[in-house]
N, CA and C of each residue as an Amber inpcrd file, in Angstrom:
protein
   414
 198.3900000 105.5700000 273.1230000 198.6460000 105.9410000 272.9300000
 199.5590000 107.3970000 271.8300000 199.8520000 106.9610000 270.3650000
 201.0360000 107.6890000 269.9160000 200.4450000 108.4350000 268.4270000
 200.8710000 109.5570000 268.9850000 200.5350000 110.8610000 267.7390000
 200.9750000 111.2040000 267.1570000 200.7670000 111.4280000 265.7460000
 201.5450000 112.1460000 264.8050000 200.7670000 113.8060000 264.4140000
 201.3530000 114.1930000 265.3990000 200.2700000 116.0250000 264.0270000
 200.9130000 116.5010000 263.0790000 199.9450000 116.4290000 261.9830000
 200.4250000 117.5330000 260.8940000 199.7200000 118.6920000 259.9250000
 199.2750000 118.8850000 259.6700000 198.7160000 120.0410000 259.2110000
 197.2620000 119.3530000 258.4110000 197.3570000 118.4240000 257.7400000
 196.5190000 118.1290000 257.2440000 195.7340000 116.7750000 257.7730000
 196.7210000 116.2980000 258.3910000 196.2090000 114.7270000 258.9250000
 196.8070000 114.2710000 260.4700000 195.8150000 113.7090000 261.7210000
 197.0330000 113.8540000 262.6620000 196.9610000 112.2100000 262.5220000
 197.9260000 111.3680000 262.5800000 197.2460000 109.9140000 262.9820000
 197.7290000 109.6000000 264.4600000 196.8530000 108.8930000 264.6560000
 197.0130000 108.0150000 266.1930000 197.1330000 106.4440000 265.5170000
 197.9010000 106.1060000 266.7180000 198.1440000 104.5300000 267.0570000
 198.2710000 103.8660000 268.3740000 197.7200000 103.3990000 269.2140000
 197.5480000 102.5610000 269.7030000 198.5300000 101.1400000 270.7150000
 199.1420000 100.8510000 271.9300000 199.5160000  99.6220000 272.0850000
 198.8230000  99.2210000 272.2830000 198.9470000  97.2660000 272.2270000
 198.8650000  96.7440000 273.6560000 198.0720000  96.7020000 274.7440000
 197.7810000  95.5780000 275.7770000 197.2200000  95.5150000 276.4830000
 198.6320000  95.7040000 277.9240000 199.7130000  95.5650000 277.3660000
 200.5250000  95.2990000 277.8040000 201.9840000  96.3750000 277.3840000
 200.9740000  96.9470000 276.5910000 202.3740000  97.7470000 276.3760000
 203.5860000  97.6120000 275.8000000 203.4370000  96.6930000 274.7350000
 204.3120000  96.1570000 274.5050000 204.6090000  96.6260000 273.1900000
 203.7530000  96.6000000 272.5150000 204.0500000  96.4950000 270.4410000
 202.4670000  97.5820000 270.2750000 203.1490000  98.4650000 269.5970000
 202.3590000  99.8150000 268.6620000 201.0350000  99.2290000 268.0850000
 200.2310000  99.6190000 267.4860000 199.9940000  98.7700000 265.6900000
 199.2800000 100.8720000 265.6650000 199.1110000 100.7360000 263.8630000
 198.5530000 101.6940000 263.6300000 196.7350000 101.6700000 264.4020000
 196.6330000 102.7040000 264.0160000 195.1330000 102.9320000 264.4920000
 194.4310000 104.1360000 262.9410000 193.5040000 104.8290000 263.0910000
 193.6550000 105.6670000 262.1020000 194.0580000 106.8140000 262.1710000
 193.3690000 107.7870000 261.4090000 194.1430000 109.1680000 261.0690000
 192.3470000 110.0050000 261.6460000 193.1110000 111.0390000 262.0050000
 191.9990000 112.0570000 261.6180000 192.2740000 113.1950000 260.4270000
 191.7120000 113.9010000 260.3640000 191.5120000 115.0990000 259.4350000
 191.5760000 116.6430000 259.9000000 192.5550000 117.3480000 259.7550000
 192.2280000 118.5290000 260.3580000 191.5870000 119.5090000 259.2020000
 191.1380000 120.5390000 259.0080000 190.4040000 121.6650000 258.1070000
 191.3640000 123.0430000 258.5280000 192.0530000 123.4010000 257.7100000
 192.9220000 124.4380000 257.9140000 192.1600000 125.6030000 258.0940000
 192.6310000 126.3990000 259.6840000 191.9730000 127.8060000 260.3610000
 191.0280000 126.5690000 261.2710000 190.7060000 125.4570000 261.2550000
 189.5330000 125.0000000 262.4950000 190.8560000 124.9440000 263.5610000
 189.6880000 124.3880000 264.5850000 190.5110000 123.9980000 265.7020000
 190.9250000 122.5680000 265.3980000 191.6340000 122.0300000 267.1520000
 192.6120000 120.7420000 266.9070000 190.7260000 120.1480000 267.4330000
 190.5200000 119.1760000 266.0860000 190.0040000 117.4690000 266.3240000
 190.3280000 117.0600000 267.7760000 190.0150000 117.7740000 268.8350000
 189.6930000 117.1120000 270.2020000 188.9590000 116.3750000 270.5010000
 187.8990000 116.8150000 269.7660000 186.4730000 116.0080000 270.3550000
 187.0680000 113.9340000 269.8010000 186.6800000 114.2790000 268.7720000
 187.5280000 113.1030000 268.3040000 188.7270000 112.2380000 268.2480000
 189.4390000 112.5720000 269.1260000 191.1860000 112.5030000 269.4020000
 190.4920000 111.6570000 271.1550000 189.4160000 112.6760000 271.6560000
 189.1000000 112.5300000 272.8740000 188.2850000 110.3890000 273.1120000
 187.5540000 111.1170000 271.8300000 186.5050000 109.7440000 272.1860000
 187.4300000 108.7080000 271.7260000 188.6940000 109.0990000 270.8910000
 189.4280000 107.3440000 270.2320000 190.2500000 107.1170000 271.8670000
 190.1550000 108.4220000 272.9720000 190.7850000 108.4720000 274.3000000
 190.3660000 107.4430000 275.2030000 188.9450000 107.6090000 275.0290000
 187.6340000 107.0650000 276.0400000 187.6620000 105.4250000 275.0900000
 187.6260000 105.6170000 274.0320000 187.0230000 104.1950000 273.5940000
 188.0750000 103.2050000 273.3650000 189.4510000 103.4640000 273.6620000
 190.6050000 102.1690000 274.1220000 191.7490000 102.7850000 275.5770000
 190.8180000 103.4400000 276.2370000 191.2620000 103.8690000 277.8050000
 192.8080000 103.6770000 277.8480000 193.0410000 104.9710000 276.8460000
 194.1640000 106.1110000 276.8520000 194.7570000 106.4430000 278.5290000
 195.6930000 106.0570000 278.8640000 195.8660000 106.9690000 280.0200000
 197.2690000 107.5840000 280.0900000 198.2900000 107.0960000 278.2600000
 199.3840000 107.6120000 278.0180000 199.4430000 108.7350000 276.9630000
 199.5310000 109.8730000 275.9840000 199.2160000 109.9820000 274.7000000
 200.8260000 110.3550000 274.8730000 201.4990000 109.7300000 273.3580000
 203.4190000 110.3490000 272.7420000 203.2440000 110.7690000 271.4580000
 203.7510000 111.9940000 272.3520000 202.9630000 112.7940000 270.7710000
 204.4550000 113.4400000 269.9730000 205.1220000 112.9620000 268.4040000
 206.0500000 113.3370000 267.8850000 206.5260000 114.1890000 268.3090000
 207.7790000 114.8830000 268.0000000 208.2150000 116.2580000 268.1790000
 208.6370000 116.6000000 266.8090000 208.6670000 117.3820000 266.3040000
 209.3820000 116.9420000 264.6200000 210.9660000 118.3220000 264.6140000
 211.5060000 117.8600000 265.3530000 212.5680000 118.3240000 265.6590000
 213.7090000 118.2530000 263.8110000 214.2360000 119.0750000 263.8730000
 215.3910000 119.0730000 262.9290000 216.9200000 118.0490000 262.6180000
 216.9090000 118.2370000 261.7930000 217.9400000 116.9290000 261.3330000
 219.0620000 117.2840000 262.4470000 219.0110000 118.2160000 262.6030000
 220.2930000 118.7760000 263.6170000 220.3320000 118.5650000 265.0820000
 218.7500000 117.8900000 265.4920000 218.1060000 117.5520000 266.8690000
 217.2430000 119.2260000 267.0760000 217.7220000 120.0760000 266.4460000
 217.0880000 121.6150000 267.3080000 215.2040000 121.7830000 267.0090000
 215.2620000 122.1890000 267.9530000 213.1160000 122.8610000 267.8450000
 213.4590000 123.9800000 267.1910000 212.1470000 123.5630000 266.3590000
 211.8790000 124.8080000 265.3590000 210.3220000 125.2290000 265.6570000
 209.7770000 126.1550000 264.6400000 208.6650000 126.8470000 265.1640000
 206.8270000 126.2740000 265.2700000 207.2710000 124.7760000 264.4460000
 206.1520000 124.4260000 264.3190000 206.6550000 123.0060000 265.9250000
 208.1080000 122.6990000 265.9350000 207.6510000 122.5710000 267.4780000
 207.2840000 122.7470000 268.7850000 206.9430000 124.3180000 268.5290000
 206.5350000 124.7760000 269.6280000 204.7630000 124.3800000 269.6080000
 204.3390000 124.6090000 268.0180000 202.9750000 124.2400000 268.2170000
 202.2830000 123.2340000 268.1920000 202.9650000 121.9330000 268.2990000
 203.3520000 121.1740000 268.7270000 203.3230000 119.9610000 270.1690000
 203.4740000 121.3020000 270.7470000 203.6430000 121.7990000 272.1980000
 202.2630000 121.6610000 272.9740000 202.1920000 122.6340000 271.6060000
 200.6220000 123.1340000 272.3590000 199.4500000 122.8820000 272.4290000
 199.5910000 121.6250000 271.1320000 198.7710000 120.6780000 271.1550000
 198.6100000 119.3970000 272.2820000 200.2380000 119.2240000 272.3530000
 200.0810000 118.1600000 273.5910000 199.2600000 118.7280000 274.4720000
 200.3430000 119.4690000 275.4120000 199.3720000 120.3060000 276.8930000
 197.9460000 120.5970000 276.5460000 197.2140000 120.6430000 275.2000000
 195.9400000 120.3850000 275.4520000 195.2480000 119.8120000 275.2960000
 195.8690000 118.8510000 274.6880000 195.6780000 117.2900000 274.6040000
 195.1790000 116.7320000 276.4400000 196.2250000 117.4970000 276.5580000
 196.1850000 116.8030000 278.6360000 195.2460000 117.8520000 279.3430000
 195.2570000 119.0910000 278.6180000 194.3300000 119.5750000 279.7180000
 192.9570000 118.7510000 279.8620000 192.8890000 119.2280000 278.1650000
 191.2360000 118.5030000 278.1190000 190.9430000 116.8450000 277.8780000
 192.1120000 115.8340000 278.6870000 191.6140000 114.5880000 278.1780000
 191.9690000 113.8550000 279.2840000 192.3490000 114.3780000 280.9070000
 193.4640000 113.8940000 281.9990000 194.4220000 113.0030000 281.5180000
 194.8710000 112.8000000 280.4880000 195.9050000 111.9660000 280.4570000
 197.3060000 112.1790000 280.9140000 198.4710000 111.8440000 280.6350000
 199.8760000 112.0690000 280.3010000 200.4990000 112.2360000 279.0320000
 201.1130000 113.5440000 278.8290000 201.6260000 113.9600000 277.5690000
 203.0690000 113.7660000 277.5110000 203.7810000 112.9920000 276.7370000
 205.1310000 112.8060000 276.8710000 205.6220000 112.7690000 275.2510000
 206.3940000 113.8380000 274.7000000 207.4510000 114.0760000 273.5500000
 208.3540000 113.2700000 273.2430000 208.4370000 112.4450000 271.9650000
 209.6300000 112.0420000 271.8020000 210.0960000 112.4670000 269.8610000
 210.6010000 112.3470000 269.9160000 211.4980000 112.6610000 268.1870000
 211.0440000 111.9150000 267.2610000 210.9130000 112.7080000 266.5630000
 209.8160000 111.6620000 265.1260000 210.7050000 111.5660000 264.1790000
 211.7220000 112.3520000 264.3420000 212.6500000 112.4480000 262.7710000
 212.8580000 111.0620000 261.7350000 212.4280000 111.1980000 260.2060000
 212.6490000 110.6280000 259.9650000 210.9950000 109.3980000 259.7800000
 210.2450000 109.6020000 260.8440000 209.2580000 108.3730000 260.9460000
 208.1890000 108.7210000 259.8160000 208.0590000 109.6020000 259.2480000
 206.9820000 108.9370000 257.3680000 207.7940000 108.7880000 256.7920000
 209.5210000 108.8780000 256.9300000 209.6910000 108.8690000 256.2200000
 209.7350000 106.6940000 255.5270000 210.1060000 106.4310000 257.3010000
 209.7500000 104.7450000 257.7700000 208.4900000 104.2860000 257.5930000
 207.0880000 104.8740000 257.7270000 206.2560000 104.1600000 257.7360000
 205.7940000 104.3880000 255.9240000 206.2760000 104.9890000 255.8870000
 205.6910000 104.8330000 254.1030000 206.9440000 104.0800000 253.7170000
 207.7460000 103.9090000 253.9160000 208.3110000 102.7550000 253.4680000
 207.8150000 101.8930000 253.6730000 207.9190000 101.2130000 254.7800000
 206.8900000 100.4110000 255.4670000 205.3230000  99.8670000 254.6260000
 204.8700000 101.4410000 254.2390000 203.3180000 101.0840000 253.4600000
 203.8530000 100.4670000 252.4270000 204.4040000 100.8600000 251.7970000
 204.8160000 101.0360000 250.4170000 205.1940000  99.1700000 249.5300000
 206.5590000  98.7990000 251.1560000 206.7950000  97.4330000 251.2560000
 205.7020000  96.4220000 251.2350000 204.2580000  96.8940000 251.7600000
 203.0070000  95.7730000 251.2980000 202.6350000  94.8000000 250.9340000
 202.9350000  95.6820000 249.9020000 202.6360000  95.0970000 248.4540000
 200.9140000  95.2050000 248.0440000 200.8320000  96.9510000 248.4460000
 199.3490000  97.3720000 247.8190000 199.0300000  97.7130000 246.6460000
 197.6000000  97.6220000 246.1850000 197.8990000  98.6480000 245.2360000
 197.9060000 100.2710000 245.0450000 197.8240000 100.2740000 243.5840000
 198.4600000 102.5160000 243.8240000 197.8570000 103.0620000 244.7220000
 196.0450000 102.7030000 244.2410000 195.2610000 103.4200000 244.9860000
 195.3630000 103.6670000 246.7020000 195.6580000 102.5580000 247.2460000
 196.2280000 102.3480000 248.6390000 197.4770000 103.1270000 249.2260000
 197.8230000 103.1270000 248.3660000 199.4670000 103.7690000 248.4210000
 199.7040000 105.6060000 248.1740000 198.2420000 105.7360000 247.8330000
 198.2710000 107.1120000 247.8060000 197.2730000 107.3510000 249.1910000
 197.0870000 106.7730000 249.4750000 196.4140000 107.1820000 251.0160000
 197.4550000 107.4780000 252.2680000 197.4340000 108.9910000 251.9910000
 198.2520000 109.5650000 252.9740000 198.1010000 108.9670000 254.3740000
 196.6510000 108.7590000 255.0810000 196.5520000 108.4970000 256.2300000
 196.7630000 107.1080000 256.8580000 197.1730000 106.3650000 256.0010000
 197.8230000 104.7020000 256.2820000 199.4280000 105.8570000 256.6380000
 200.3630000 106.4410000 255.9230000 201.6180000 106.2220000 256.3010000
 201.8390000 107.6130000 257.2580000 200.5830000 108.6460000 258.0720000
 200.4860000 108.8210000 259.8380000 200.3180000 108.7230000 260.7290000
 199.2780000 107.2410000 260.0640000 199.2740000 106.6160000 260.9560000
 200.1980000 105.7650000 261.5730000 200.9760000 104.8560000 260.6330000
 202.0880000 104.8270000 260.4320000 202.9730000 105.3240000 261.4200000
 203.2220000 106.5210000 260.8570000 204.7530000 107.1830000 261.9010000
 203.9500000 106.8260000 263.0660000 202.6400000 107.4180000 263.4850000
 202.0130000 107.5040000 265.3290000 202.5380000 106.1590000 265.9340000
 202.4720000 104.9140000 264.6910000 202.4290000 104.0430000 265.1620000
 204.2240000 104.1240000 265.9520000 205.2090000 104.3350000 265.2350000
 206.6820000 104.1480000 264.5830000 207.0900000 104.9800000 265.9520000
 206.4990000 106.0430000 266.5060000 206.2240000 106.9070000 267.3750000
 206.4030000 106.7060000 268.7180000 204.6030000 106.0470000 269.0000000
 204.6310000 104.9960000 269.9180000 205.8830000 104.1930000 269.8420000
 205.9100000 103.3490000 269.1360000 206.5290000 101.7670000 269.3070000
 207.9940000 102.0910000 270.3830000 209.1090000 103.4180000 269.6710000
 209.4140000 103.8750000 270.5980000 209.3830000 104.3180000 271.6870000
 208.9020000 105.5670000 272.3240000 208.8000000 105.3580000 273.3250000
 208.5780000 103.9560000 274.9140000 207.4590000 102.6830000 273.4960000
 207.5230000 102.1840000 274.5500000 208.6400000 101.2250000 274.8590000
 209.7740000 101.4560000 273.7750000 210.9740000 100.4740000 273.3820000
 211.7160000 101.3490000 274.8210000 211.8640000 102.4770000 274.6110000
 212.2090000 103.6810000 275.8120000 212.2270000 103.2480000 276.9360000
 210.9320000 103.5720000 277.2020000 209.8480000 103.2220000 278.6650000
 210.3550000 101.6700000 279.6510000 210.5630000 100.6680000 278.4730000
 210.4170000  99.3210000 278.9860000 211.7270000  98.9210000 279.2920000
 212.7100000  99.4930000 278.6800000 214.2600000  99.3380000 278.6340000
 215.4570000  99.9000000 279.9450000 213.5950000 100.7150000 280.7410000
 214.2910000 101.7570000 281.8060000 214.6780000 100.9520000 282.7520000
């Protein structure tokens, strides 16, 4: 499962059973000042029989980690502990931009284009796909 952590939403994606192709799944809303919505994510993990979670790491354009990276790593560790799955981190630079371009290219209505959840789930798909491509080439 791919995860794109954001301040307002968490995009999720899953792969096909062969681990070849990632697909956007859903977006889980976060509430400011509240705990990470682990229960909703755990339900998705069980439903899709997830064995590995890939979390996007929001590196700076220079490739350096920032404060948000530390928070994302902490959330990833919490997921691993709570869900009993392995967690990997991958560079997510530019995934939201690429996901937004992909969503816009679909020719959706203006209302659908305003749905930021589509972009977050699309970013999670790109995060997962990059990991699947890398792992398949090892």
